[in-house]
Amino acid sequence: MTEAHAAVPPVPPKREPTLWLQALLLLVALAFFLPGFFQVPPVDRDEARFAQASKQMIESGDVVDIRFQDAARLNKPVGIYWAQVAAATAWGALTLQSPAAAPIWVYRLPSLLGACLAVLLTFRIGRRLFGSSAGALAALMMAGCLLLGVEARTAKTDALLLATILLAQSALAELYMNLREGRPSSARLAIAFWAGVGLAALIKGPIVLLVAGGTIAGLLVFERRAAWLRGLKPWPWLLLALAIFLPWLVAIAIQTHGAFFAESVGHDLLGKVAGGQESHGAPPGLYLVLVFLTFWPFSLLLGLAVPWTWLERRRPAVVFCLAWLIPSWIVFELVPTKLPHYVLPLYPALAILVAAAVRETALAPAALAARGWASWLRFATLLIFLAITLLLAAGLVAVPLYLEGTLLWAGLAGALLLCVLAFAVIRLRPQRGGTTGVAVLALGAWLLYLVGWPGVVPNLSTIWLSPRIAAAVAANRPCDDSVLASSGYSEPSLIFLTGTGTRLGRPPEAAATLTENPACNLALVSSQDDGPFRAALGDAAAKLTSLATIEGLNYSKGKRLTLQLYRLAE
């Protein structure tokens, strides 16, 4: 047993009152996640696609089929859409408006809920493994880390998926620790595990099987026995997971004549495994590099956590976290298709290990003091942290200057805060252990998010083309039933903001829409498509009237655009 391990007080009883601490963590999570939540416009492309498909469920009343305009959207299960439909329906009931008119932030509410639940469940797991102090620190890190902050503000699957996976992992952690401590396990753990599996599968299919299955496989390798898995009671509680997931799966299979399986499994899942799908291919090791940004600012503490974890690698609580992290991380690194949020279900395990290292190294630092390689690792992570922090500061100034030709006060304030944070880190050296350093990192991140999310991101008007187009259409719509056709700009956010009936196509289709109803219909045409559009109109081009000009950057494609909003003069 190491000296650090010997100095650690025992894990508190499970019935220790922690309600007040959980309430405080919930408030902290909201303080991190709410800045910018209401202000940031619909983001292309995933968020806008999810929200628009949910909106069409409301409009059509069909909660089985998933569609983006007329195209079937069969790459993901239905869970997130149902959650977004429920949020929009509740908003409509409270505001006495049509749920289909809900703004984008309403569709983000399930992600906000998932992120908050993930913070609380991280505390629960961390508390069971290392005690309340470590659990609270881990929860704080999840609330403040950059990746979960982005997902909490985005109307898609990943934050809610994280919460459901953590429900299963919390049951698995308690079951495993009960085994090692000789405590009995109740049926509620099996119920929680299989409910988490079923809900996660309803949201994003088999990812939960990778994370939970990888954890179980890692523990089996370490324990060399499987009898403890009887506590999961697959019979009869596996039926609970099936009852959650199977009814919709059967319904969509019947409705699509099996096309859902061909698309979601054959194309989406196997396509990601076979090669880099949708231009998101990357070599192994990318996630290991990205963690310094996505887990920022707490990635500074990885240099402390790695040597501590090595010293404590045989400790049951550490074994559980490593079994959670390593098998799934290896799989994610080996799969060619990579996006930063794919590894989010592993970050709570990372946060718990970092929190335990911070807490216990502060109590007994001598165990690491004599190891030179640990000092070099802490120094390297300090340099990486400072580089990322200063690059973020430069970006807050340079990006608005490049896009808007001006400096934003919020960008300047955020850059100053980041410089102060870098200076504080150099002085305090939180990578040596201690909760004060974690608090400084969390406060710096929160102040940055407080000014950056609402003050910088929504005010980069150059990249927010769709909101400006929607405003121009609303100001110039000649009829209540006017149809907009767009040529040269086809981002999903345009559909969400201007209506499901908006038509995307080439110049001849835009011209046909105008001539179909000259008194009411509108056309949005890029400068590149303007010549073919006028040629398709023929003699009617003489009656074209430009109602608005919208210029900006289509960030999804990295292209600058000039768009004209047209109608035909009477």
PDB file of C-alpha atoms in Angstrom, residues 14 16 68 105 118 128 192 234 244 246 292 393 424 447:
ATOM      1  CA  LYS A  14     -23.569   5.214   1.432  1.00  0.00           C
ATOM      2  CA  GLU A  16     -24.108   9.977   4.273  1.00  0.00           C
ATOM      3  CA  PHE A  68     -35.564  15.853 -42.479  1.00  0.00           C
ATOM      4  CA  TRP A 105     -32.987  26.748 -27.154  1.00  0.00           C
ATOM      5  CA  ALA A 118     -24.109  13.714 -15.892  1.00  0.00           C
ATOM      6  CA  ARG A 128     -18.725   5.745  -4.089  1.00  0.00           C
ATOM      7  CA  ALA A 192     -30.642   1.016 -12.726  1.00  0.00           C
ATOM      8  CA  PRO A 234     -29.930 -10.181 -16.553  1.00  0.00           C
ATOM      9  CA  ILE A 244     -37.559   0.470 -23.395  1.00  0.00           C
ATOM     10  CA  LEU A 246     -37.627  -2.759 -28.724  1.00  0.00           C
ATOM     11  CA  PHE A 292      -5.733  18.651 -23.605  1.00  0.00           C
ATOM     12  CA  ALA A 393      -7.057  34.285 -25.605  1.00  0.00           C
ATOM     13  CA  ALA A 424      -2.482  32.398 -11.540  1.00  0.00           C
ATOM     14  CA  LEU A 447     -15.689  33.637 -16.060  1.00  0.00           C
TER      15      LEU A 447
END
